[in-house]
Amino acid sequence: MAPRKQREIFAATLRLLADKGYDGLTVEGVAETSGVNKTTIYRWWPSKAALLAAALVEADMLDFDVPDTGSLRGDLVALVEALGVLLTEPPGRDVAVAALGAAVHHPEIDARRFFADRLARERVVFERAVRRGELPESTDPMLVMDLLAGAMWTRAVFRGLPLGKDFAAEAVAAVLDGVS
Amino acid sequence: MAPRKQREIFAATLRLLADKGYDGLTVEGVAETSGVNKTTIYRWWPSKAALLAAALVEADMLDFDVPDTGSLRGDLVALVEALGVLLTEPPGRDVAVAALGAAVHHPEIDARRFFADRLARERVVFERAVRRGELPESTDPMLVMDLLAGAMWTRAVFRGLPLGKDFAAEAVAAVLDGVS
């Protein structure tokens, strides 16, 4: 399938998920919105869950640039600010929230792959920081991203509070420098 | 209403939420399970959303003890470990995940009240730490709890990975001491 066609299918999948929830998401609906034959979609992705799992990893909407600002602090702030934008502005917010709800209730979507893929791309930020001497080699990138991404979700989605323009920098400072 | 009866109503509300999701949760179902007349429930809580909001704050299942171990580190590890148990063992896990999904899609449930109530109770841990000289007075307890609670959610629920017996202590060490 042409990459452009795939991108349209993935975009339609996420849009339908955000609008109608996982229960309202159907391969038929994706076929209609993207103008691709239903059987063609099924040939590539054998189920709605497989289609959504692929869309989460591949769709432009959830894509992100791995920053290279020259410092670990700058890179982490950039990563976390981008997540903040995703979680607070439509359509990213609706997609992220709907995808999380769907993934939690439907393990067959395999959200692990989505998070593993993001972390694999984020690792370079930590590798560069170790090389620059900004971080001990023993630092666990997954723990750092759990703390930072988790803080964005907790503040913006769970608490439903505005992030404030310095929230990303404050969260990164807390984790890099410690609060005590 | 007698406190014992209220507790039964709240327990039934969370159990039904975990079993059937928010759409399947009905005041009728809660009335049946708890043996309380439907009109009585409506007199106290005018809607399903109001009943769930009250249950989240008041139910025994989501209650937690504010630890007083003598050190900030000990208190935070205890808080975070308790959250880890809640997020990984049934029925707490099913309730937490279903409640989050419901709250995100139904703002009328007002999950802010739940999180504000928890933070209000957690604040004493930080006040004691400031008095003991373990934390600067300027420390923002909400930011610390956003990072720590968020890390538990991210690792256990989003990534779906086991927490490991030292995860709480490692997350607390990262935030108190900094990783760099």
Coordinates of C-alpha atoms in Angstrom, one line a residue:
Chain A
M1 CA 0.0 0.0 0.0
A2 CA 1.2 3.5 -0.8
P3 CA 2.6 5.3 2.3
R4 CA 0.2 8.2 1.6
K5 CA -2.8 5.9 1.6
Q6 CA -1.6 4.3 4.9
R7 CA -1.3 7.7 6.5
E8 CA -4.9 8.5 5.5
I9 CA -6.1 5.2 7.0
F10 CA -4.2 5.9 10.2
A11 CA -5.5 9.4 10.4
A12 CA -9.1 8.3 9.8
T13 CA -8.6 5.6 12.5
L14 CA -7.5 8.1 15.2
R15 CA -10.2 10.6 14.2
L16 CA -12.9 8.0 14.5
L17 CA -11.5 6.8 17.8
A18 CA -11.6 10.3 19.2
D19 CA -15.1 11.1 17.9
K20 CA -16.8 7.8 18.7
G21 CA -14.7 5.9 21.2
Y22 CA -13.3 2.4 20.6
D23 CA -16.8 0.8 20.6
G24 CA -17.8 3.2 17.8
L25 CA -14.6 2.7 15.8
T26 CA -15.1 0.2 13.0
V27 CA -13.0 -0.9 10.0
E28 CA -16.1 -0.1 7.9
G29 CA -16.0 3.5 9.2
V30 CA -12.3 3.8 8.5
A31 CA -12.8 2.4 5.0
E32 CA -15.6 4.9 4.3
T33 CA -13.6 7.9 5.7
S34 CA -10.4 7.1 4.0
G35 CA -11.9 5.8 0.7
V36 CA -10.1 2.5 0.9
N37 CA -11.9 -0.8 0.4
K38 CA -12.7 -2.6 3.6
T39 CA -11.2 -5.9 2.4
T40 CA -7.9 -4.1 1.6
I41 CA -7.7 -2.8 5.1
Y42 CA -8.4 -6.2 6.5
R43 CA -5.7 -7.7 4.3
W44 CA -3.1 -5.4 6.0
W45 CA -4.6 -5.3 9.5
P46 CA -6.6 -8.4 10.5
S47 CA -8.6 -6.6 13.2
K48 CA -9.7 -3.3 14.5
A49 CA -7.3 -3.7 17.4
A50 CA -4.4 -4.4 15.0
L51 CA -5.4 -1.3 12.9
L52 CA -5.5 0.9 16.0
A53 CA -2.2 -0.4 17.4
A54 CA -0.5 0.3 14.0
A55 CA -2.1 3.8 13.9
L56 CA -0.9 4.7 17.3
V57 CA 2.7 3.9 16.3
E58 CA 2.6 5.2 12.8
A59 CA 0.1 8.1 12.6
D60 CA 1.4 11.6 11.9
M61 CA -0.7 13.0 14.8
L62 CA 1.2 11.2 17.5
D63 CA 4.6 11.5 15.8
F64 CA 7.2 13.6 17.6
D65 CA 10.6 15.0 16.9
V66 CA 13.4 13.8 19.1
P67 CA 14.9 17.1 20.2
D68 CA 18.7 17.9 20.1
T69 CA 19.1 21.2 21.9
G70 CA 22.6 20.5 23.1
S71 CA 21.7 19.8 26.7
L72 CA 19.8 17.1 28.5
R73 CA 17.7 19.7 30.3
G74 CA 16.7 21.4 27.0
D75 CA 16.0 18.1 25.3
L76 CA 13.8 16.8 28.2
V77 CA 11.9 20.1 28.4
A78 CA 11.3 20.0 24.7
L79 CA 10.0 16.4 24.9
V80 CA 7.7 17.1 27.8
E81 CA 6.4 20.4 26.3
A82 CA 5.5 18.5 23.2
L83 CA 3.6 16.0 25.2
G84 CA 1.9 18.8 27.1
V85 CA 0.7 20.3 23.8
L86 CA -0.6 16.8 22.7
L87 CA -2.5 16.3 26.0
T88 CA -4.1 19.7 26.1
E89 CA -5.0 20.6 22.6
P90 CA -7.5 18.9 20.3
P91 CA -7.4 16.6 18.5
G92 CA -4.4 15.2 20.2
R93 CA -6.0 15.3 23.6
D94 CA -9.1 13.4 22.5
V95 CA -7.1 10.8 20.7
A96 CA -4.7 10.3 23.6
V97 CA -7.5 10.0 26.2
A98 CA -9.6 7.7 24.0
A99 CA -6.6 5.6 23.1
L100 CA -5.6 5.2 26.7
G101 CA -9.1 4.2 27.7
A102 CA -9.3 1.7 24.8
A103 CA -5.9 0.2 25.5
V104 CA -6.6 -0.2 29.2
H105 CA -9.9 -2.1 28.5
H106 CA -8.7 -4.0 25.4
P107 CA -5.3 -5.5 26.0
E108 CA -5.3 -6.8 22.4
I109 CA -4.5 -3.3 21.2
D110 CA -1.1 -3.8 22.7
A111 CA -0.3 -0.2 23.9
R112 CA 3.0 -1.5 25.1
R113 CA 4.2 -1.4 21.6
F114 CA 3.3 2.3 21.4
F115 CA 5.1 3.2 24.6
A116 CA 8.1 0.9 23.8
D117 CA 8.4 2.6 20.4
R118 CA 8.4 6.1 21.9
L119 CA 11.0 5.1 24.5
A120 CA 13.2 3.6 21.9
R121 CA 13.3 6.9 20.1
E122 CA 13.8 8.9 23.3
R123 CA 16.8 6.8 24.4
V124 CA 19.2 8.8 22.2
V125 CA 18.5 11.9 24.4
F126 CA 19.9 9.9 27.4
E127 CA 22.8 8.4 25.4
R128 CA 24.0 11.8 24.4
A129 CA 23.6 13.1 28.0
V130 CA 25.8 10.3 29.3
R131 CA 28.4 11.0 26.6
R132 CA 28.3 14.7 27.6
G133 CA 28.7 13.7 31.3
E134 CA 25.4 15.1 32.3
L135 CA 24.0 11.8 33.6
P136 CA 25.6 8.8 35.2
E137 CA 25.6 5.8 32.9
S138 CA 23.4 3.9 35.4
T139 CA 20.4 6.3 34.8
D140 CA 17.3 4.4 33.8
P141 CA 15.7 6.4 30.9
M142 CA 12.4 4.5 31.4
L143 CA 12.1 5.7 35.0
V144 CA 12.9 9.3 34.0
M145 CA 10.3 9.3 31.3
D146 CA 7.7 7.5 33.6
L147 CA 8.1 10.4 36.0
L148 CA 8.0 13.2 33.4
A149 CA 5.3 11.8 31.1
G150 CA 3.3 10.7 34.2
A151 CA 3.5 14.2 35.7
M152 CA 2.0 15.7 32.5
W153 CA -0.8 13.1 32.4
T154 CA -1.6 13.6 36.1
R155 CA -1.6 17.4 36.0
A156 CA -3.3 17.9 32.7
V157 CA -5.6 14.9 32.4
F158 CA -6.3 13.4 35.8
R159 CA -6.4 16.7 37.8
G160 CA -7.7 18.6 34.7
L161 CA -5.6 21.6 35.6
P162 CA -3.8 23.9 33.2
L163 CA -0.1 23.1 32.8
G164 CA 1.2 26.6 33.1
K165 CA 4.0 27.8 30.9
D166 CA 6.8 26.7 33.3
F167 CA 5.3 23.3 34.3
A168 CA 7.6 21.3 31.9
A169 CA 10.7 23.1 33.1
E170 CA 9.8 22.6 36.7
A171 CA 9.1 18.9 36.3
V172 CA 12.4 18.4 34.5
A173 CA 14.3 20.4 37.2
A174 CA 12.7 18.3 39.9
V175 CA 13.8 15.1 38.3
L176 CA 17.3 16.3 37.3
D177 CA 18.2 18.2 40.4
G178 CA 16.0 16.7 43.0
V179 CA 13.6 18.6 45.3
S180 CA 15.3 18.0 48.6
Chain B
M1 CA -28.4 7.8 56.0
A2 CA -26.5 5.5 58.3
P3 CA -22.7 5.6 57.5
R4 CA -22.7 1.8 57.1
K5 CA -25.4 2.0 54.5
Q6 CA -23.6 4.8 52.7
R7 CA -20.4 2.6 52.6
E8 CA -22.4 -0.3 51.1
I9 CA -23.8 2.1 48.4
F10 CA -20.3 3.4 47.6
A11 CA -18.9 -0.1 47.5
A12 CA -21.7 -1.3 45.2
T13 CA -21.1 1.8 42.9
L14 CA -17.4 1.1 42.5
R15 CA -18.0 -2.7 42.0
L16 CA -20.5 -2.1 39.3
L17 CA -18.2 0.5 37.6
A18 CA -15.4 -2.0 37.5
D19 CA -17.6 -4.8 36.3
K20 CA -19.7 -3.0 33.7
G21 CA -18.0 0.3 33.0
Y22 CA -19.6 3.7 33.4
D23 CA -22.2 3.1 30.7
G24 CA -23.3 0.0 32.5
L25 CA -23.4 1.6 35.9
T26 CA -26.9 2.6 36.9
V27 CA -28.5 3.9 40.0
E28 CA -31.0 1.0 39.6
G29 CA -28.1 -1.4 39.7
V30 CA -26.6 0.2 42.8
A31 CA -30.0 0.1 44.5
E32 CA -30.4 -3.6 43.7
T33 CA -26.9 -4.5 44.9
S34 CA -26.9 -2.5 48.0
G35 CA -30.6 -3.2 49.0
V36 CA -31.4 0.5 49.2
N37 CA -34.4 2.1 47.5
K38 CA -33.6 3.9 44.3
T39 CA -35.5 7.0 45.3
T40 CA -33.5 7.1 48.5
I41 CA -30.3 7.1 46.6
Y42 CA -31.5 9.8 44.3
R43 CA -32.5 11.9 47.3
W44 CA -28.9 11.9 48.4
W45 CA -27.1 12.0 45.0
P46 CA -29.1 13.5 42.2
S47 CA -27.4 11.7 39.4
K48 CA -25.1 8.7 38.6
A49 CA -22.2 11.1 38.1
A50 CA -22.8 12.7 41.6
L51 CA -23.0 9.2 43.2
L52 CA -19.7 8.1 41.5
A53 CA -18.0 11.3 42.5
A54 CA -19.0 10.8 46.1
A55 CA -18.0 7.1 46.0
L56 CA -14.5 8.0 44.7
V57 CA -13.8 10.3 47.6
E58 CA -15.6 8.3 50.3
A59 CA -15.4 4.6 49.5
D60 CA -13.3 2.4 51.7
M61 CA -11.6 0.8 48.6
L62 CA -9.8 4.0 47.6
D63 CA -9.1 5.1 51.1
F64 CA -5.5 5.4 52.2
D65 CA -3.6 6.0 55.3
V66 CA -1.3 9.0 55.4
P67 CA 2.0 7.4 56.5
D68 CA 4.1 8.9 59.3
T69 CA 7.3 6.9 59.2
G70 CA 9.5 9.7 60.6
S71 CA 11.2 10.6 57.3
L72 CA 10.0 12.2 54.1
R73 CA 11.6 9.4 52.1
G74 CA 9.8 6.7 54.1
D75 CA 6.5 8.5 53.9
L76 CA 6.7 9.0 50.1
V77 CA 7.7 5.4 49.5
A78 CA 4.8 4.2 51.6
L79 CA 2.3 6.5 49.8
V80 CA 3.6 5.4 46.4
E81 CA 3.8 1.7 47.3
A82 CA 0.1 1.9 48.4
L83 CA -0.8 3.4 45.1
G84 CA 1.2 0.7 43.3
V85 CA -0.8 -2.0 45.1
L86 CA -4.1 -0.2 44.2
L87 CA -3.0 0.0 40.5
T88 CA -1.9 -3.6 40.2
E89 CA -4.3 -5.7 42.2
P90 CA -7.9 -6.3 41.6
P91 CA -10.4 -4.9 42.4
G92 CA -8.5 -1.6 42.9
R93 CA -6.9 -1.7 39.5
D94 CA -10.2 -2.3 37.7
V95 CA -11.9 0.5 39.7
A96 CA -9.0 3.0 39.1
V97 CA -8.9 2.3 35.4
A98 CA -12.6 2.4 34.9
A99 CA -12.9 5.6 37.0
L100 CA -10.2 7.3 35.1
G101 CA -11.8 6.4 31.8
A102 CA -15.2 7.6 33.0
A103 CA -13.9 10.8 34.5
V104 CA -12.0 11.7 31.4
H105 CA -15.1 11.2 29.2
H106 CA -17.6 12.6 31.6
P107 CA -16.4 15.8 33.2
E108 CA -19.6 16.0 35.3
I109 CA -18.1 13.3 37.5
D110 CA -15.6 15.9 38.7
A111 CA -12.5 13.8 39.3
R112 CA -10.8 17.0 40.3
R113 CA -12.5 16.7 43.7
F114 CA -11.0 13.2 44.1
F115 CA -7.5 14.3 43.3
A116 CA -7.8 17.5 45.4
D117 CA -9.1 15.5 48.4
R118 CA -6.1 13.1 48.1
L119 CA -3.6 15.9 47.8
A120 CA -5.1 17.8 50.8
R121 CA -4.5 14.7 52.9
E122 CA -1.0 14.1 51.5
R123 CA 0.1 17.7 52.3
V124 CA 0.8 16.9 55.9
V125 CA 3.7 14.6 54.8
F126 CA 5.3 17.7 53.1
E127 CA 4.6 20.0 56.0
R128 CA 6.3 17.6 58.4
A129 CA 9.3 17.3 56.0
V130 CA 9.6 21.1 55.8
R131 CA 9.5 21.3 59.7
R132 CA 12.2 18.6 59.9
G133 CA 14.4 20.5 57.4
E134 CA 14.1 17.7 54.8
L135 CA 12.6 20.0 52.1
P136 CA 12.8 23.7 51.3
E137 CA 9.5 25.5 52.1
S138 CA 9.1 26.4 48.5
T139 CA 8.6 22.8 47.4
D140 CA 5.4 22.2 45.5
P141 CA 3.7 19.1 46.9
M142 CA 1.4 18.9 43.9
L143 CA 4.4 18.7 41.5
V144 CA 6.1 16.0 43.6
M145 CA 2.9 13.9 43.7
D146 CA 2.3 14.5 40.0
L147 CA 5.7 13.0 39.3
L148 CA 5.4 10.1 41.7
A149 CA 1.8 9.1 41.1
G150 CA 2.3 9.7 37.4
A151 CA 5.3 7.3 37.3
M152 CA 3.2 4.6 38.9
W153 CA 0.4 5.0 36.4
T154 CA 2.8 5.2 33.5
R155 CA 4.8 2.1 34.4
A156 CA 1.9 -0.1 35.7
V157 CA -1.1 1.0 33.6
F158 CA 0.2 2.7 30.4
R159 CA 3.2 0.5 29.8
G160 CA 1.6 -2.5 31.5
L161 CA 4.9 -3.5 33.1
P162 CA 5.4 -5.0 36.5
L163 CA 6.4 -2.4 39.1
G164 CA 9.3 -4.5 40.6
K165 CA 9.8 -4.4 44.3
D166 CA 12.1 -1.4 44.3
F167 CA 10.2 0.8 41.8
A168 CA 8.6 3.0 44.5
A169 CA 11.9 3.6 46.2
E170 CA 13.7 4.3 43.0
A171 CA 11.0 6.8 41.8
V172 CA 11.2 8.6 45.2
A173 CA 15.0 8.7 45.1
A174 CA 14.9 10.2 41.6
V175 CA 12.6 13.0 42.7
L176 CA 14.2 13.7 46.1
D177 CA 17.9 13.4 45.0
G178 CA 17.7 14.1 41.3
V179 CA 19.1 11.8 38.7
S180 CA 21.9 14.0 37.4

